[in-house]
JSON list of C-alpha atoms in Angstrom, two decimals:
[
{"chain": "A", "resi": 1, "resn": "UNK", "atom": "CA", "xyz": [20.30, -89.22, -28.95]},
{"chain": "A", "resi": 2, "resn": "UNK", "atom": "CA", "xyz": [22.24, -90.86, -31.76]},
{"chain": "A", "resi": 3, "resn": "UNK", "atom": "CA", "xyz": [19.27, -90.90, -34.16]},
{"chain": "A", "resi": 4, "resn": "UNK", "atom": "CA", "xyz": [18.58, -87.22, -33.46]},
{"chain": "A", "resi": 5, "resn": "UNK", "atom": "CA", "xyz": [22.25, -86.36, -33.90]},
{"chain": "A", "resi": 6, "resn": "UNK", "atom": "CA", "xyz": [22.43, -88.13, -37.26]},
{"chain": "A", "resi": 7, "resn": "UNK", "atom": "CA", "xyz": [19.37, -86.26, -38.55]},
{"chain": "A", "resi": 8, "resn": "UNK", "atom": "CA", "xyz": [20.70, -82.90, -37.35]},
{"chain": "A", "resi": 9, "resn": "UNK", "atom": "CA", "xyz": [24.12, -83.62, -38.84]},
{"chain": "A", "resi": 10, "resn": "UNK", "atom": "CA", "xyz": [22.51, -84.57, -42.16]},
{"chain": "A", "resi": 11, "resn": "UNK", "atom": "CA", "xyz": [20.38, -81.41, -42.02]},
{"chain": "A", "resi": 12, "resn": "UNK", "atom": "CA", "xyz": [23.34, -79.08, -41.68]},
{"chain": "A", "resi": 13, "resn": "UNK", "atom": "CA", "xyz": [25.39, -81.05, -44.19]},
{"chain": "A", "resi": 14, "resn": "UNK", "atom": "CA", "xyz": [22.58, -80.85, -46.77]},
{"chain": "A", "resi": 15, "resn": "UNK", "atom": "CA", "xyz": [22.59, -77.06, -46.54]},
{"chain": "A", "resi": 16, "resn": "UNK", "atom": "CA", "xyz": [26.38, -76.69, -46.32]},
{"chain": "A", "resi": 17, "resn": "UNK", "atom": "CA", "xyz": [26.25, -75.48, -42.73]},
{"chain": "A", "resi": 18, "resn": "UNK", "atom": "CA", "xyz": [28.92, -76.40, -40.19]},
{"chain": "A", "resi": 19, "resn": "UNK", "atom": "CA", "xyz": [28.32, -79.37, -37.93]},
{"chain": "A", "resi": 20, "resn": "UNK", "atom": "CA", "xyz": [30.44, -80.74, -35.08]},
{"chain": "A", "resi": 21, "resn": "UNK", "atom": "CA", "xyz": [29.57, -84.27, -36.20]},
{"chain": "A", "resi": 22, "resn": "UNK", "atom": "CA", "xyz": [27.11, -86.88, -34.94]},
{"chain": "A", "resi": 23, "resn": "UNK", "atom": "CA", "xyz": [29.08, -87.88, -31.83]},
{"chain": "A", "resi": 24, "resn": "UNK", "atom": "CA", "xyz": [29.36, -84.32, -30.48]},
{"chain": "A", "resi": 25, "resn": "UNK", "atom": "CA", "xyz": [25.74, -83.63, -31.42]},
{"chain": "A", "resi": 26, "resn": "UNK", "atom": "CA", "xyz": [24.56, -86.74, -29.54]},
{"chain": "A", "resi": 27, "resn": "UNK", "atom": "CA", "xyz": [26.34, -85.53, -26.40]},
{"chain": "A", "resi": 28, "resn": "UNK", "atom": "CA", "xyz": [24.74, -82.11, -26.79]},
{"chain": "A", "resi": 29, "resn": "UNK", "atom": "CA", "xyz": [21.29, -83.64, -27.32]},
{"chain": "A", "resi": 30, "resn": "UNK", "atom": "CA", "xyz": [21.62, -85.67, -24.11]},
{"chain": "A", "resi": 31, "resn": "UNK", "atom": "CA", "xyz": [22.70, -82.57, -22.18]},
{"chain": "A", "resi": 32, "resn": "UNK", "atom": "CA", "xyz": [19.89, -80.39, -23.52]},
{"chain": "A", "resi": 33, "resn": "UNK", "atom": "CA", "xyz": [17.26, -83.03, -22.79]},
{"chain": "A", "resi": 34, "resn": "UNK", "atom": "CA", "xyz": [18.57, -83.46, -19.24]},
{"chain": "A", "resi": 35, "resn": "UNK", "atom": "CA", "xyz": [18.17, -79.72, -18.58]},
{"chain": "A", "resi": 36, "resn": "UNK", "atom": "CA", "xyz": [14.44, -79.94, -19.25]},
{"chain": "A", "resi": 37, "resn": "UNK", "atom": "CA", "xyz": [14.03, -76.91, -21.53]},
{"chain": "A", "resi": 38, "resn": "UNK", "atom": "CA", "xyz": [14.30, -78.83, -24.78]},
{"chain": "A", "resi": 39, "resn": "UNK", "atom": "CA", "xyz": [11.92, -81.33, -26.36]},
{"chain": "A", "resi": 40, "resn": "UNK", "atom": "CA", "xyz": [12.68, -83.46, -29.40]},
{"chain": "A", "resi": 41, "resn": "UNK", "atom": "CA", "xyz": [10.11, -85.17, -31.59]},
{"chain": "A", "resi": 42, "resn": "UNK", "atom": "CA", "xyz": [11.00, -87.86, -34.10]},
{"chain": "A", "resi": 43, "resn": "UNK", "atom": "CA", "xyz": [8.87, -88.88, -37.07]},
{"chain": "A", "resi": 44, "resn": "UNK", "atom": "CA", "xyz": [8.87, -91.85, -39.39]},
{"chain": "A", "resi": 45, "resn": "UNK", "atom": "CA", "xyz": [10.26, -95.31, -38.79]},
{"chain": "A", "resi": 46, "resn": "UNK", "atom": "CA", "xyz": [13.83, -94.35, -39.73]},
{"chain": "A", "resi": 47, "resn": "UNK", "atom": "CA", "xyz": [13.42, -91.96, -38.03]},
{"chain": "A", "resi": 48, "resn": "UNK", "atom": "CA", "xyz": [13.04, -89.76, -41.07]},
{"chain": "A", "resi": 49, "resn": "UNK", "atom": "CA", "xyz": [12.29, -86.43, -39.42]},
{"chain": "A", "resi": 50, "resn": "UNK", "atom": "CA", "xyz": [13.02, -84.39, -36.32]},
{"chain": "A", "resi": 51, "resn": "UNK", "atom": "CA", "xyz": [11.66, -81.32, -34.58]},
{"chain": "A", "resi": 52, "resn": "UNK", "atom": "CA", "xyz": [13.59, -79.59, -31.80]},
{"chain": "A", "resi": 53, "resn": "UNK", "atom": "CA", "xyz": [11.69, -77.28, -29.47]},
{"chain": "A", "resi": 54, "resn": "UNK", "atom": "CA", "xyz": [13.27, -74.93, -26.93]},
{"chain": "A", "resi": 55, "resn": "UNK", "atom": "CA", "xyz": [11.16, -73.50, -24.11]},
{"chain": "A", "resi": 56, "resn": "UNK", "atom": "CA", "xyz": [11.91, -70.27, -22.27]},
{"chain": "A", "resi": 57, "resn": "UNK", "atom": "CA", "xyz": [10.05, -68.05, -19.80]},
{"chain": "A", "resi": 58, "resn": "UNK", "atom": "CA", "xyz": [8.37, -64.99, -21.25]},
{"chain": "A", "resi": 59, "resn": "UNK", "atom": "CA", "xyz": [8.88, -61.51, -19.88]},
{"chain": "A", "resi": 60, "resn": "UNK", "atom": "CA", "xyz": [5.53, -60.48, -21.40]},
{"chain": "A", "resi": 61, "resn": "UNK", "atom": "CA", "xyz": [3.15, -63.25, -20.35]},
{"chain": "A", "resi": 62, "resn": "UNK", "atom": "CA", "xyz": [2.78, -65.93, -17.72]},
{"chain": "A", "resi": 63, "resn": "UNK", "atom": "CA", "xyz": [3.14, -68.61, -20.39]},
{"chain": "A", "resi": 64, "resn": "UNK", "atom": "CA", "xyz": [6.28, -69.99, -21.92]},
{"chain": "A", "resi": 65, "resn": "UNK", "atom": "CA", "xyz": [7.66, -69.09, -25.30]},
{"chain": "A", "resi": 66, "resn": "UNK", "atom": "CA", "xyz": [8.38, -72.05, -27.56]},
{"chain": "A", "resi": 67, "resn": "UNK", "atom": "CA", "xyz": [11.05, -71.73, -30.23]},
{"chain": "A", "resi": 68, "resn": "UNK", "atom": "CA", "xyz": [11.12, -74.26, -33.05]},
{"chain": "A", "resi": 69, "resn": "UNK", "atom": "CA", "xyz": [14.89, -74.57, -33.26]},
{"chain": "A", "resi": 70, "resn": "UNK", "atom": "CA", "xyz": [14.98, -77.25, -35.95]},
{"chain": "A", "resi": 71, "resn": "UNK", "atom": "CA", "xyz": [12.58, -79.04, -38.28]},
{"chain": "A", "resi": 72, "resn": "UNK", "atom": "CA", "xyz": [14.06, -81.51, -40.73]},
{"chain": "A", "resi": 73, "resn": "UNK", "atom": "CA", "xyz": [12.71, -84.27, -42.93]},
{"chain": "A", "resi": 74, "resn": "UNK", "atom": "CA", "xyz": [15.09, -86.39, -45.00]},
{"chain": "A", "resi": 75, "resn": "UNK", "atom": "CA", "xyz": [14.87, -85.53, -48.71]},
{"chain": "A", "resi": 76, "resn": "UNK", "atom": "CA", "xyz": [13.28, -88.78, -49.91]},
{"chain": "A", "resi": 77, "resn": "UNK", "atom": "CA", "xyz": [10.42, -88.44, -47.38]},
{"chain": "A", "resi": 78, "resn": "UNK", "atom": "CA", "xyz": [9.47, -84.83, -48.11]},
{"chain": "A", "resi": 79, "resn": "UNK", "atom": "CA", "xyz": [6.04, -84.06, -49.49]},
{"chain": "A", "resi": 80, "resn": "UNK", "atom": "CA", "xyz": [4.45, -87.04, -47.72]},
{"chain": "A", "resi": 81, "resn": "UNK", "atom": "CA", "xyz": [3.05, -85.24, -44.67]},
{"chain": "A", "resi": 82, "resn": "UNK", "atom": "CA", "xyz": [5.82, -86.01, -42.20]},
{"chain": "A", "resi": 83, "resn": "UNK", "atom": "CA", "xyz": [6.78, -82.36, -41.70]},
{"chain": "A", "resi": 84, "resn": "UNK", "atom": "CA", "xyz": [3.13, -81.48, -41.10]},
{"chain": "A", "resi": 85, "resn": "UNK", "atom": "CA", "xyz": [2.75, -84.34, -38.61]},
{"chain": "A", "resi": 86, "resn": "UNK", "atom": "CA", "xyz": [5.87, -83.21, -36.74]},
{"chain": "A", "resi": 87, "resn": "UNK", "atom": "CA", "xyz": [4.63, -79.62, -36.66]},
{"chain": "A", "resi": 88, "resn": "UNK", "atom": "CA", "xyz": [1.17, -80.62, -35.44]},
{"chain": "A", "resi": 89, "resn": "UNK", "atom": "CA", "xyz": [2.76, -82.72, -32.69]},
{"chain": "A", "resi": 90, "resn": "UNK", "atom": "CA", "xyz": [5.11, -79.84, -31.83]},
{"chain": "A", "resi": 91, "resn": "UNK", "atom": "CA", "xyz": [2.21, -77.40, -31.52]},
{"chain": "A", "resi": 92, "resn": "UNK", "atom": "CA", "xyz": [0.29, -79.85, -29.33]},
{"chain": "A", "resi": 93, "resn": "UNK", "atom": "CA", "xyz": [3.33, -80.41, -27.10]},
{"chain": "A", "resi": 94, "resn": "UNK", "atom": "CA", "xyz": [4.03, -76.67, -26.82]},
{"chain": "A", "resi": 95, "resn": "UNK", "atom": "CA", "xyz": [0.47, -76.05, -25.65]},
{"chain": "A", "resi": 96, "resn": "UNK", "atom": "CA", "xyz": [0.68, -78.94, -23.18]},
{"chain": "A", "resi": 97, "resn": "UNK", "atom": "CA", "xyz": [3.91, -77.50, -21.76]},
{"chain": "A", "resi": 98, "resn": "UNK", "atom": "CA", "xyz": [2.22, -74.14, -21.16]},
{"chain": "A", "resi": 99, "resn": "UNK", "atom": "CA", "xyz": [3.56, -72.16, -24.10]},
{"chain": "A", "resi": 100, "resn": "UNK", "atom": "CA", "xyz": [1.35, -69.35, -25.32]},
{"chain": "A", "resi": 101, "resn": "UNK", "atom": "CA", "xyz": [3.07, -69.03, -28.68]},
{"chain": "A", "resi": 102, "resn": "UNK", "atom": "CA", "xyz": [5.70, -70.59, -30.92]},
{"chain": "A", "resi": 103, "resn": "UNK", "atom": "CA", "xyz": [8.20, -68.75, -33.05]},
{"chain": "A", "resi": 104, "resn": "UNK", "atom": "CA", "xyz": [10.52, -69.99, -35.75]},
{"chain": "A", "resi": 105, "resn": "UNK", "atom": "CA", "xyz": [12.67, -68.82, -38.59]},
{"chain": "A", "resi": 106, "resn": "UNK", "atom": "CA", "xyz": [13.15, -70.08, -42.12]},
{"chain": "A", "resi": 107, "resn": "UNK", "atom": "CA", "xyz": [14.81, -68.88, -45.28]},
{"chain": "A", "resi": 108, "resn": "UNK", "atom": "CA", "xyz": [13.01, -66.83, -47.88]},
{"chain": "A", "resi": 109, "resn": "UNK", "atom": "CA", "xyz": [13.91, -69.45, -50.48]},
{"chain": "A", "resi": 110, "resn": "UNK", "atom": "CA", "xyz": [12.42, -72.35, -48.49]},
{"chain": "A", "resi": 111, "resn": "UNK", "atom": "CA", "xyz": [9.02, -72.06, -50.14]},
{"chain": "A", "resi": 112, "resn": "UNK", "atom": "CA", "xyz": [7.76, -75.47, -49.00]},
{"chain": "A", "resi": 113, "resn": "UNK", "atom": "CA", "xyz": [8.55, -74.79, -45.33]},
{"chain": "A", "resi": 114, "resn": "UNK", "atom": "CA", "xyz": [6.97, -71.34, -45.50]},
{"chain": "A", "resi": 115, "resn": "UNK", "atom": "CA", "xyz": [3.82, -72.81, -47.06]},
{"chain": "A", "resi": 116, "resn": "UNK", "atom": "CA", "xyz": [3.66, -75.45, -44.32]},
{"chain": "A", "resi": 117, "resn": "UNK", "atom": "CA", "xyz": [4.03, -72.92, -41.51]},
{"chain": "A", "resi": 118, "resn": "UNK", "atom": "CA", "xyz": [1.46, -70.56, -43.01]},
{"chain": "A", "resi": 119, "resn": "UNK", "atom": "CA", "xyz": [-1.01, -73.43, -43.52]},
{"chain": "A", "resi": 120, "resn": "UNK", "atom": "CA", "xyz": [-0.71, -74.15, -39.80]},
{"chain": "A", "resi": 121, "resn": "UNK", "atom": "CA", "xyz": [-1.59, -70.58, -38.84]},
{"chain": "A", "resi": 122, "resn": "UNK", "atom": "CA", "xyz": [1.86, -69.04, -38.49]},
{"chain": "A", "resi": 123, "resn": "UNK", "atom": "CA", "xyz": [2.09, -65.51, -39.81]},
{"chain": "A", "resi": 124, "resn": "UNK", "atom": "CA", "xyz": [5.12, -63.95, -41.44]},
{"chain": "A", "resi": 125, "resn": "UNK", "atom": "CA", "xyz": [5.56, -60.37, -40.33]},
{"chain": "A", "resi": 126, "resn": "UNK", "atom": "CA", "xyz": [8.58, -59.65, -42.48]},
{"chain": "A", "resi": 127, "resn": "UNK", "atom": "CA", "xyz": [8.17, -57.26, -45.36]},
{"chain": "A", "resi": 128, "resn": "UNK", "atom": "CA", "xyz": [4.46, -56.63, -44.91]},
{"chain": "A", "resi": 129, "resn": "UNK", "atom": "CA", "xyz": [3.37, -53.01, -45.08]},
{"chain": "A", "resi": 130, "resn": "UNK", "atom": "CA", "xyz": [2.29, -53.21, -41.43]},
{"chain": "A", "resi": 131, "resn": "UNK", "atom": "CA", "xyz": [5.18, -55.40, -40.30]},
{"chain": "A", "resi": 132, "resn": "UNK", "atom": "CA", "xyz": [8.75, -54.69, -39.32]},
{"chain": "A", "resi": 133, "resn": "UNK", "atom": "CA", "xyz": [11.82, -55.93, -41.06]},
{"chain": "A", "resi": 134, "resn": "UNK", "atom": "CA", "xyz": [13.85, -57.79, -38.47]},
{"chain": "A", "resi": 135, "resn": "UNK", "atom": "CA", "xyz": [17.54, -58.43, -38.58]},
{"chain": "A", "resi": 136, "resn": "UNK", "atom": "CA", "xyz": [19.00, -61.45, -36.86]},
{"chain": "A", "resi": 137, "resn": "UNK", "atom": "CA", "xyz": [22.52, -60.99, -35.60]},
{"chain": "A", "resi": 138, "resn": "UNK", "atom": "CA", "xyz": [24.97, -63.62, -34.48]},
{"chain": "A", "resi": 139, "resn": "UNK", "atom": "CA", "xyz": [28.37, -63.47, -32.89]},
{"chain": "A", "resi": 140, "resn": "UNK", "atom": "CA", "xyz": [30.53, -66.45, -32.15]},
{"chain": "A", "resi": 141, "resn": "UNK", "atom": "CA", "xyz": [32.60, -66.60, -28.98]}
]
């Protein structure tokens, strides 16, 4: 849990996003893993990368939905295939768990991530003539 927490803390820190810190994240990781709806994959010997998958029942199909909640590779290991390896392992795990699709979100400016996802068969439906424009809302409690 500590290695995962450090990577997730570094991820948010790199992009100037809030983080509760590695200790709180490690506790949260342990809790989520114990509930059985979250899977975490680590890559590299450091580890140098992490993928966090969240599974949920689907209202539309008998299969599960898999949400890629996080994918992070430390800066000095990017461009070496680790992100692709994590994604391929994530897709394999999602299928093995009974998911019938995976969804994820990324920023418009994250060109490398978008290229990776598209090379793995993910399709972006935003802004296409035949696709909707979705808005993602958030409210803190």
